[in-house]
Amino acid sequence: MERFSTIYARACERKGGPDALSELLPARVLSAQVSGISDGRYLSALSRQVFQSGFVWRVVTQKWPQYEQAFFEFEPQKVVLLSPEQLQLRASDPALIRHQKKTQAIYDNAIMVLETSAEYGSFGQFISDWPSDDITGLWLWLKQHGSRLGGNTGPYALRALGKDTFLATRDVVGYFTAHGLLDAAITSKKGLAQMQQVFNDWQQQTGYSLAQLSKIVAYSVGENQVQARAE
């Protein structure tokens, strides 16, 4: 396995130097900030990512204010009071996105958020307390307990909310595959555990957050090279 210093040097070369790379890396978010996010904002972020999965993100962004209004600012206590008929009306509303299963997922995930919040004090506290050295365990938890949160959907939502996580993007998975760091499918529990262990090792080497490590790996490979700024 390459030392991370080698990966970092390659990313710097591809992105125009250390300063240019640094500007592309996500800032660290404090655990207190993650735990302080309301249940409604968590449900909104999870729901938004569900709709963005396999769809044009720009369209979802344009329509999201209407979703906030239609689903009571995503307050889960209010969302779970919607009847099947009211959900159907929203799933067929031309001002929203016509997708029955993704609309139903808003309701199902509202139940998940409420139940988790009741047990841990808030959904944000539950997310904040989950250890970063087992972040793939949180991915699997979201997939198991939530609706349509498998694959990269749950991880992207976590990243958007500030929970430290790497992402199994095409470039990151491509790096792991090319360097023989996986002997199981990335969608399997074994494959996720192998990826987690490598990121844990890198974090011990560097002190970078998982999100920063993920970005640096992605920038070191793939079709994202840029010319140095001096040019």
XYZ file of N, CA and C in Angstrom:
693
model
N 0.846 -1.185 0.000
C 0.000 0.000 0.000
C 0.886 1.240 0.000
N 0.532 2.211 -0.846
C 1.267 3.470 -0.882
C 1.167 4.198 0.458
N 2.217 4.888 0.835
C 2.096 5.803 1.952
C 1.247 6.984 1.505
N 0.530 7.540 2.443
C -0.384 8.603 2.044
C 0.374 9.832 1.557
N 1.603 10.007 2.006
C 2.395 11.139 1.539
C 2.581 11.090 0.018
N 2.662 9.888 -0.532
C 2.788 9.734 -1.990
C 1.494 10.141 -2.688
N 0.376 9.721 -2.116
C -0.928 10.083 -2.682
C -1.109 11.598 -2.624
N -0.740 12.177 -1.485
C -0.877 13.624 -1.307
C -0.029 14.384 -2.325
N 1.200 13.943 -2.529
C 2.089 14.623 -3.473
C 1.515 14.570 -4.880
N 0.940 13.442 -5.237
C 0.348 13.314 -6.568
C -0.882 14.223 -6.702
N -1.684 14.307 -5.662
C -2.853 15.186 -5.704
C -2.426 16.646 -5.829
N -1.385 17.020 -5.113
C -0.873 18.395 -5.216
C -0.425 18.704 -6.635
N 0.292 17.773 -7.242
C 0.777 17.969 -8.602
C -0.380 18.122 -9.581
N -1.422 17.337 -9.380
C -2.555 17.341 -10.309
C -3.460 18.557 -10.134
N -3.497 19.117 -8.921
C -4.443 20.200 -8.648
C -3.794 21.575 -8.574
N -2.486 21.671 -8.829
C -1.861 22.981 -8.896
C -1.068 23.379 -7.673
N -0.709 22.428 -6.831
C 0.127 22.735 -5.675
C -0.609 22.595 -4.354
N 0.141 22.604 -3.240
C -0.453 22.411 -1.907
C -1.526 23.438 -1.557
N -1.292 24.705 -1.886
C -2.273 25.735 -1.539
C -3.575 25.533 -2.313
N -3.440 25.224 -3.601
C -4.635 25.000 -4.420
C -5.400 23.775 -3.926
N -4.678 22.723 -3.561
C -5.340 21.525 -3.041
C -6.031 21.825 -1.721
N -5.374 22.576 -0.859
C -5.941 22.893 0.449
C -7.279 23.607 0.315
N -7.392 24.471 -0.681
C -8.638 25.213 -0.881
C -9.784 24.306 -1.305
N -9.451 23.144 -1.846
C -10.480 22.215 -2.321
C -10.961 21.258 -1.237
N -10.271 21.233 -0.104
C -10.604 20.270 0.940
C -11.700 20.806 1.855
N -12.605 19.936 2.308
C -13.683 20.378 3.202
C -13.147 20.751 4.575
N -13.774 21.742 5.185
C -13.392 22.151 6.530
C -13.875 21.114 7.544
N -13.201 21.059 8.664
C -13.640 20.177 9.743
C -14.888 20.766 10.413
N -15.787 19.888 10.822
C -16.996 20.302 11.534
C -16.958 19.694 12.926
N -17.194 20.497 13.941
C -17.147 20.021 15.308
C -18.330 19.107 15.612
N -18.095 18.137 16.483
C -19.160 17.210 16.867
C -20.355 17.953 17.449
N -20.093 19.028 18.198
C -21.185 19.800 18.787
C -22.073 20.413 17.718
N -21.467 20.785 16.582
C -22.259 21.335 15.489
C -23.150 20.258 14.864
N -22.617 19.049 14.741
C -23.387 17.952 14.169
C -24.532 17.560 15.097
N -24.251 17.477 16.389
C -25.286 17.079 17.348
C -26.354 18.148 17.499
N -26.011 19.401 17.202
C -26.960 20.496 17.377
C -27.932 20.689 16.233
N -27.764 19.957 15.150
C -28.677 20.074 14.014
C -30.021 19.459 14.392
N -31.104 20.129 14.065
C -32.439 19.666 14.455
C -32.849 18.417 13.672
N -33.798 17.694 14.235
C -34.313 16.504 13.555
C -34.888 16.847 12.187
N -35.529 18.010 12.096
C -36.100 18.415 10.813
C -35.060 18.641 9.745
N -33.906 19.206 10.136
C -32.848 19.428 9.147
C -32.224 18.099 8.722
N -32.155 17.151 9.646
C -31.665 15.830 9.257
C -32.616 15.175 8.272
N -33.902 15.238 8.559
C -34.873 14.616 7.652
C -34.851 15.301 6.294
N -34.695 16.613 6.281
C -34.619 17.337 5.011
C -33.403 16.894 4.203
N -32.244 16.806 4.858
C -31.024 16.422 4.148
C -31.099 14.987 3.632
N -31.612 14.087 4.442
C -31.757 12.700 4.001
C -32.723 12.609 2.828
N -33.832 13.328 2.928
C -34.843 13.291 1.868
C -34.308 13.894 0.574
N -33.597 14.985 0.706
C -33.037 15.645 -0.482
C -32.066 14.719 -1.193
N -31.238 14.007 -0.425
C -30.285 13.105 -1.050
C -30.991 11.931 -1.717
N -32.083 11.467 -1.127
C -32.869 10.397 -1.754
C -33.357 10.839 -3.122
N -33.849 12.068 -3.210
C -34.355 12.560 -4.495
C -33.218 12.841 -5.480
N -32.058 13.253 -4.985
C -30.930 13.529 -5.882
C -30.324 12.251 -6.445
N -30.487 11.136 -5.759
C -29.908 9.880 -6.219
C -30.535 9.457 -7.553
N -29.704 9.401 -8.589
C -30.186 8.999 -9.899
C -31.008 10.056 -10.606
N -30.977 11.292 -10.119
C -31.775 12.353 -10.721
C -30.889 13.579 -10.925
N -31.389 14.562 -11.633
C -30.638 15.789 -11.892
C -30.647 16.651 -10.628
N -29.476 16.841 -10.041
C -29.391 17.579 -8.778
C -29.935 19.001 -8.913
N -29.703 19.623 -10.044
C -30.148 21.005 -10.240
C -31.665 21.119 -10.111
N -32.380 20.154 -10.648
C -33.842 20.171 -10.573
C -34.305 20.020 -9.123
N -33.651 19.113 -8.390
C -34.002 18.921 -6.984
C -33.755 20.208 -6.201
N -32.631 20.849 -6.461
C -32.314 22.105 -5.766
C -33.372 23.163 -6.048
N -33.800 23.270 -7.302
C -34.803 24.265 -7.670
C -36.138 24.019 -6.987
N -36.485 22.764 -6.809
C -37.787 22.415 -6.251
C -37.777 22.267 -4.732
N -36.592 22.298 -4.113
C -36.554 21.991 -2.681
C -37.317 22.985 -1.808
N -37.355 24.282 -2.126
C -38.200 25.178 -1.319
C -39.660 24.742 -1.291
N -40.169 24.211 -2.406
C -41.543 23.709 -2.425
C -41.692 22.471 -1.541
N -40.638 21.641 -1.500
C -40.665 20.476 -0.615
C -40.683 20.911 0.849
N -39.890 21.908 1.180
C -39.875 22.404 2.554
C -41.277 22.858 2.968
N -41.965 23.511 2.060
C -43.318 23.980 2.364
C -44.311 22.819 2.425
N -44.227 21.903 1.480
C -45.184 20.804 1.406
C -45.042 19.828 2.565
N -43.834 19.747 3.142
C -43.591 18.790 4.220
C -43.264 19.490 5.541
N -43.852 20.679 5.741
C -43.814 21.351 7.049
C -42.385 21.558 7.559
N -41.501 22.031 6.674
C -40.089 22.219 7.028
C -39.455 20.915 7.522
N -40.044 19.803 7.111
C -39.556 18.454 7.431
C -39.532 18.159 8.933
N -40.414 18.810 9.675
C -40.564 18.453 11.085
C -41.152 17.040 11.147
N -40.396 16.056 11.642
C -40.860 14.670 11.559
C -42.176 14.423 12.283
N -42.424 15.152 13.393
C -43.678 14.969 14.117
C -44.884 15.316 13.255
N -44.711 16.258 12.346
C -45.795 16.655 11.447
C -45.870 15.744 10.222
N -44.707 15.348 9.703
C -44.685 14.502 8.508
C -45.399 13.180 8.760
N -45.203 12.582 9.941
C -45.809 11.271 10.213
C -47.327 11.352 10.354
N -47.888 12.558 10.436
C -49.339 12.706 10.514
C -50.001 12.717 9.137
N -49.182 12.750 8.089
C -49.740 12.739 6.742
C -50.418 11.398 6.454
N -51.571 11.456 5.866
C -52.294 10.237 5.489
C -51.758 9.709 4.163
N -52.039 8.444 3.839
C -51.628 7.918 2.527
C -52.154 8.767 1.374
N -53.362 9.285 1.516
C -53.939 10.120 0.464
C -53.174 11.438 0.325
N -52.772 12.010 1.441
C -51.997 13.257 1.388
C -50.609 13.037 0.797
N -50.009 11.900 1.113
C -48.723 11.566 0.496
C -48.871 11.390 -1.004
N -49.955 10.744 -1.415
C -50.187 10.522 -2.847
C -50.351 11.847 -3.581
N -51.056 12.792 -2.954
C -51.215 14.107 -3.566
C -49.866 14.781 -3.784
N -48.983 14.650 -2.821
C -47.654 15.250 -2.947
C -46.813 14.516 -3.994
N -46.992 13.217 -4.089
C -46.228 12.439 -5.068
C -46.661 12.734 -6.497
N -47.842 13.294 -6.662
C -48.343 13.612 -8.010
C -48.424 15.114 -8.269
N -47.905 15.900 -7.340
C -47.948 17.352 -7.463
C -46.927 17.812 -8.504
N -47.366 18.536 -9.565
C -46.417 18.985 -10.597
C -45.394 19.997 -10.072
N -45.666 20.634 -8.928
C -44.701 21.569 -8.358
C -43.553 20.832 -7.674
N -43.739 19.520 -7.444
C -42.716 18.696 -6.827
C -42.186 17.718 -7.875
N -41.585 16.634 -7.430
C -41.086 15.605 -8.350
C -41.990 14.394 -8.225
N -42.527 13.953 -9.327
C -43.508 12.869 -9.298
C -42.804 11.524 -9.146
N -42.717 11.092 -7.923
C -42.054 9.814 -7.640
C -42.648 9.257 -6.345
N -43.500 8.252 -6.494
C -44.225 7.720 -5.354
C -43.294 7.139 -4.286
N -42.329 6.313 -4.698
C -41.484 5.623 -3.721
C -40.572 6.585 -2.974
N -40.041 7.581 -3.675
C -39.173 8.544 -2.992
C -39.978 9.447 -2.069
N -41.202 9.761 -2.455
C -42.073 10.530 -1.573
C -42.426 9.722 -0.332
N -42.718 8.451 -0.500
C -42.997 7.577 0.638
C -41.798 7.493 1.564
N -40.582 7.555 0.994
C -39.365 7.480 1.812
C -39.276 8.640 2.798
N -39.813 9.808 2.436
C -39.823 10.929 3.374
C -40.580 10.537 4.633
N -41.737 9.945 4.441
C -42.565 9.503 5.573
C -41.860 8.414 6.381
N -41.321 7.414 5.690
C -40.662 6.304 6.373
C -39.448 6.778 7.163
N -38.690 7.683 6.588
C -37.498 8.179 7.287
C -37.860 9.125 8.429
N -39.018 9.768 8.333
C -39.490 10.575 9.468
C -39.730 9.681 10.680
N -40.281 8.499 10.449
C -40.481 7.542 11.545
C -39.133 7.128 12.134
N -38.163 6.839 11.275
C -36.832 6.460 11.741
C -36.215 7.556 12.592
N -36.302 8.800 12.129
C -35.717 9.921 12.868
C -36.401 10.078 14.222
N -37.720 9.972 14.253
C -38.452 10.117 15.508
C -38.087 9.021 16.502
N -38.043 7.790 16.047
C -37.740 6.672 16.935
C -36.318 6.779 17.480
N -35.384 7.162 16.617
C -33.991 7.296 17.047
C -33.832 8.466 18.010
N -34.520 9.558 17.719
C -34.466 10.733 18.577
C -35.020 10.428 19.965
N -36.074 9.639 20.010
C -36.665 9.279 21.301
C -35.699 8.459 22.139
N -34.879 7.655 21.493
C -33.948 6.786 22.216
C -32.672 7.508 22.630
N -32.189 8.436 21.783
C -30.883 9.056 22.024
C -30.950 10.533 22.390
N -32.131 11.080 22.490
C -32.273 12.491 22.831
C -32.489 13.369 21.623
N -31.803 13.058 20.539
C -32.011 13.708 19.242
C -31.324 12.862 18.187
N -31.776 12.989 16.970
C -31.134 12.250 15.888
C -29.707 12.745 15.698
N -29.520 14.052 15.862
C -28.185 14.625 15.728
C -27.205 14.075 16.748
N -27.684 13.848 17.972
C -26.813 13.286 18.995
C -26.387 11.877 18.627
N -27.330 11.106 18.096
C -27.027 9.742 17.654
C -25.959 9.749 16.563
N -26.125 10.625 15.570
C -25.168 10.710 14.470
C -23.814 11.194 14.976
N -23.812 12.200 15.813
C -22.568 12.765 16.330
C -21.768 11.753 17.137
N -22.465 10.921 17.914
C -21.782 9.970 18.800
C -21.227 8.755 18.065
N -21.659 8.530 16.837
C -21.175 7.354 16.110
C -19.677 7.523 15.808
N -18.840 6.550 16.179
C -17.383 6.706 16.011
C -16.957 6.735 14.542
N -16.045 7.631 14.221
C -15.609 7.781 12.832
C -14.801 6.586 12.347
N -14.194 5.812 13.284
C -13.420 4.657 12.833
C -14.318 3.480 12.448
N -15.637 3.672 12.521
C -16.607 2.688 12.033
C -17.710 3.395 11.261
N -17.316 4.388 10.442
C -18.321 5.174 9.731
C -19.114 4.311 8.758
N -18.501 3.256 8.215
C -19.259 2.381 7.317
C -20.334 1.620 8.081
N -20.134 1.443 9.384
C -21.186 0.850 10.197
C -22.411 1.748 10.243
N -22.193 3.076 10.254
C -23.304 4.020 10.213
C -23.979 3.976 8.846
N -23.192 3.832 7.783
C -23.792 3.668 6.460
C -24.763 2.489 6.461
N -24.295 1.359 6.998
C -25.117 0.154 7.013
C -26.339 0.327 7.908
N -26.167 1.062 9.011
C -27.305 1.316 9.899
C -28.383 2.112 9.164
N -27.981 3.150 8.450
C -28.940 3.951 7.694
C -29.643 3.119 6.627
N -28.886 2.258 5.974
C -29.486 1.399 4.957
C -30.510 0.447 5.565
N -30.184 -0.104 6.737
C -31.057 -1.074 7.381
C -32.299 -0.436 8.003
N -32.121 0.716 8.652
C -33.221 1.314 9.402
C -33.979 2.378 8.612
N -33.357 2.907 7.574
C -33.998 3.949 6.789
C -34.585 3.409 5.498
N -35.084 4.311 4.691
C -35.684 3.962 3.410
C -34.898 4.612 2.283
N -34.411 3.806 1.352
C -33.683 4.272 0.175
C -32.401 5.032 0.546
N -31.752 4.598 1.613
C -30.528 5.259 2.069
C -29.287 4.402 1.865
N -29.373 3.375 1.031
C -28.223 2.537 0.752
C -27.289 3.177 -0.265
N -26.240 2.439 -0.622
C -25.263 2.953 -1.580
C -24.596 4.205 -1.048
N -24.449 5.211 -1.896
C -23.829 6.474 -1.477
C -24.845 7.493 -0.975
N -26.126 7.142 -0.978
C -27.150 8.107 -0.586
C -26.983 8.549 0.860
N -26.908 7.580 1.777
C -26.699 7.921 3.184
C -25.395 8.660 3.423
N -24.267 8.153 2.894
C -22.997 8.854 3.089
C -22.985 10.286 2.556
N -23.584 10.527 1.389
C -23.629 11.889 0.867
C -24.424 12.807 1.788
N -25.521 12.293 2.355
C -26.309 13.094 3.285
C -25.505 13.404 4.539
N -24.768 12.414 5.043
C -23.923 12.635 6.213
C -22.887 13.713 5.933
N -22.251 13.622 4.772
C -21.234 14.613 4.399
C -21.854 16.009 4.329
N -23.053 16.108 3.755
C -23.713 17.412 3.634
C -24.019 18.020 4.993
N -24.249 17.174 5.996
C -24.587 17.648 7.331
C -23.362 17.893 8.205
N -22.192 17.505 7.719
C -20.968 17.758 8.456
C -20.412 16.571 9.210
N -21.100 15.418 9.179
C -20.555 14.226 9.822
C -19.346 13.760 9.033
N -18.236 13.541 9.719
C -17.007 13.176 9.026
C -17.136 11.786 8.421
N -17.026 11.719 7.112
C -17.115 10.438 6.413
C -16.359 10.518 5.100
N -15.770 9.419 4.711
C -15.258 9.337 3.346
C -16.405 8.909 2.446
N -16.192 8.957 1.145
C -17.219 8.557 0.180
C -16.637 7.532 -0.783
N -17.436 6.541 -1.099
C -17.003 5.517 -2.050
C -17.366 5.973 -3.461
N -16.739 7.066 -3.899
C -16.984 7.588 -5.239
C -16.263 6.731 -6.278
N -16.530 7.020 -7.536
C -15.899 6.249 -8.616
C -14.375 6.358 -8.544
N -13.861 7.559 -8.291
C -12.410 7.733 -8.238
C -11.803 7.012 -7.037
N -12.461 7.096 -5.874
C -11.939 6.442 -4.680
C -11.973 4.920 -4.844
N -13.083 4.403 -5.304
C -13.177 2.952 -5.523
C -12.183 2.515 -6.588
N -12.010 3.339 -7.617
C -11.040 3.019 -8.658
C -9.629 2.925 -8.102
N -9.283 3.824 -7.186
C -7.963 3.782 -6.557
C -7.802 2.490 -5.766
N -8.778 2.160 -4.956
C -8.703 0.951 -4.125
C -8.590 -0.301 -4.990
N -9.331 -0.329 -6.072
C -9.302 -1.488 -6.960
C -7.952 -1.606 -7.660
N -7.453 -0.485 -8.165
C -6.183 -0.497 -8.903
C -5.011 -0.899 -8.023
N -5.087 -0.614 -6.733
C -3.984 -0.921 -5.822
C -4.227 -2.199 -5.013
N -5.229 -2.952 -5.398
C -5.467 -4.246 -4.769
C -5.804 -4.173 -3.295
N -6.525 -3.111 -2.895
C -6.846 -2.932 -1.485
C -8.180 -3.569 -1.105
N -8.879 -4.110 -2.082
C -10.161 -4.767 -1.835
C -10.137 -6.161 -2.434
N -10.635 -7.143 -1.683
C -10.833 -8.466 -2.268
C -12.290 -8.899 -2.111
N -13.160 -7.898 -1.938
C -14.593 -8.133 -1.854
C -15.301 -6.942 -2.489
N -16.542 -7.132 -2.874
C -17.304 -6.042 -3.485
C -17.461 -4.891 -2.505
N -17.366 -3.659 -3.005
C -17.469 -2.502 -2.139
C -18.848 -2.413 -1.512
N -19.841 -3.035 -2.109
C -21.187 -3.028 -1.554
C -21.366 -4.049 -0.434
N -20.369 -4.921 -0.233
C -20.478 -5.947 0.796
C -19.957 -5.428 2.133
N -20.370 -6.071 3.202
C -19.903 -5.685 4.540
C -18.390 -5.848 4.646
N -17.849 -6.904 4.038
C -16.414 -7.142 4.071
C -15.667 -6.052 3.314
N -16.146 -5.708 2.129
C -15.495 -4.671 1.341
C -15.498 -3.324 2.044
N -16.617 -2.977 2.680
C -16.690 -1.724 3.420
C -15.729 -1.722 4.602
N -15.627 -2.862 5.279
C -14.710 -2.961 6.415
C -13.262 -2.795 5.965
N -12.912 -3.351 4.798
C -11.560 -3.203 4.278
C -11.261 -1.746 3.942
N -12.207 -1.073 3.314
C -12.015 0.333 2.987
C -11.896 1.168 4.262
N -12.726 0.866 5.245
C -12.669 1.586 6.517
C -11.289 1.446 7.163
N -10.736 0.246 7.146
C -9.447 0.024 7.786
C -8.344 0.825 7.118
N -8.379 0.903 5.800
C -7.363 1.686 5.091
C -7.479 3.160 5.461
N -8.709 3.678 5.476
C -8.893 5.080 5.847
C -8.476 5.325 7.298
N -8.736 4.358 8.178
C -8.284 4.504 9.568
C -6.764 4.589 9.642
N -6.083 3.745 8.848
C -4.619 3.772 8.817
C -4.113 5.125 8.303
N -4.732 5.612 7.233
C -4.328 6.903 6.685
C -4.552 8.032 7.693
N -5.644 7.953 8.420
C -5.931 8.999 9.392
C -4.886 9.012 10.500
N -4.440 7.848 10.910
C -3.394 7.762 11.927
C -2.073 8.329 11.404
N -1.802 8.117 10.102
C -0.579 8.641 9.502
C -0.576 10.162 9.406
N -1.744 10.741 9.122
C -1.786 12.137 8.685
C -2.514 13.101 9.614
N -3.519 12.616 10.329
C -4.340 13.519 11.129
C -5.426 14.212 10.332
N -5.509 13.954 9.023
C -6.593 14.515 8.227
C -7.925 13.881 8.631
N -9.022 14.590 8.384
C -10.348 14.016 8.579
C -10.626 13.004 7.475
N -11.615 12.148 7.688
C -11.990 11.172 6.658
C -12.435 11.875 5.381
N -13.167 12.967 5.520
C -13.635 13.699 4.343
C -12.457 14.270 3.559
N -11.463 14.800 4.259
C -10.288 15.346 3.585
C -9.478 14.247 2.916
N -9.315 13.133 3.603
C -8.594 11.998 3.010
C -9.278 11.529 1.739
N -10.591 11.420 1.795
C -11.360 10.961 0.639
C -11.156 11.886 -0.559
N -11.197 13.188 -0.288
C -11.006 14.165 -1.361
C -9.604 14.066 -1.955
N -8.604 13.937 -1.112
C -7.225 13.876 -1.599
C -7.022 12.642 -2.466
N -7.554 11.502 -2.034
C -7.450 10.284 -2.845
C -8.125 10.500 -4.192
N -9.322 11.064 -4.185
C -10.052 11.295 -5.434
C -9.283 12.239 -6.356
N -8.667 13.276 -5.785
C -7.929 14.241 -6.594
C -6.612 13.671 -7.116
N -6.154 12.571 -6.549
C -4.875 11.993 -6.984
C -5.026 11.078 -8.189
N -6.261 10.792 -8.579
C -6.519 9.866 -9.686
C -7.658 10.410 -10.538
N -8.031 9.665 -11.560
C -9.213 10.005 -12.343
C -8.993 11.132 -13.325
N -10.107 11.654 -13.825
C -10.080 12.665 -14.877
C -10.346 14.051 -14.293
N -9.636 14.405 -13.249
C -9.888 15.697 -12.609
C -8.633 16.559 -12.519
N -7.648 16.256 -13.367
C -6.399 17.014 -13.304
C -6.610 18.421 -13.880
N -5.935 19.403 -13.267
C -6.008 20.779 -13.761
C -4.606 21.299 -13.989
N -4.527 22.358 -14.762
C -3.236 22.993 -14.968
C -2.848 23.791 -13.720
N -1.567 23.859 -13.456
C -1.096 24.662 -12.317
C -1.533 26.121 -12.505
N -1.815 26.811 -11.415
C -2.334 28.159 -11.515
C -1.351 29.104 -12.185
N -0.073 28.849 -12.019
C 0.924 29.721 -12.626
C 0.852 29.692 -14.138
N 0.213 28.658 -14.667
C 0.094 28.562 -16.110
C -1.183 29.200 -16.591
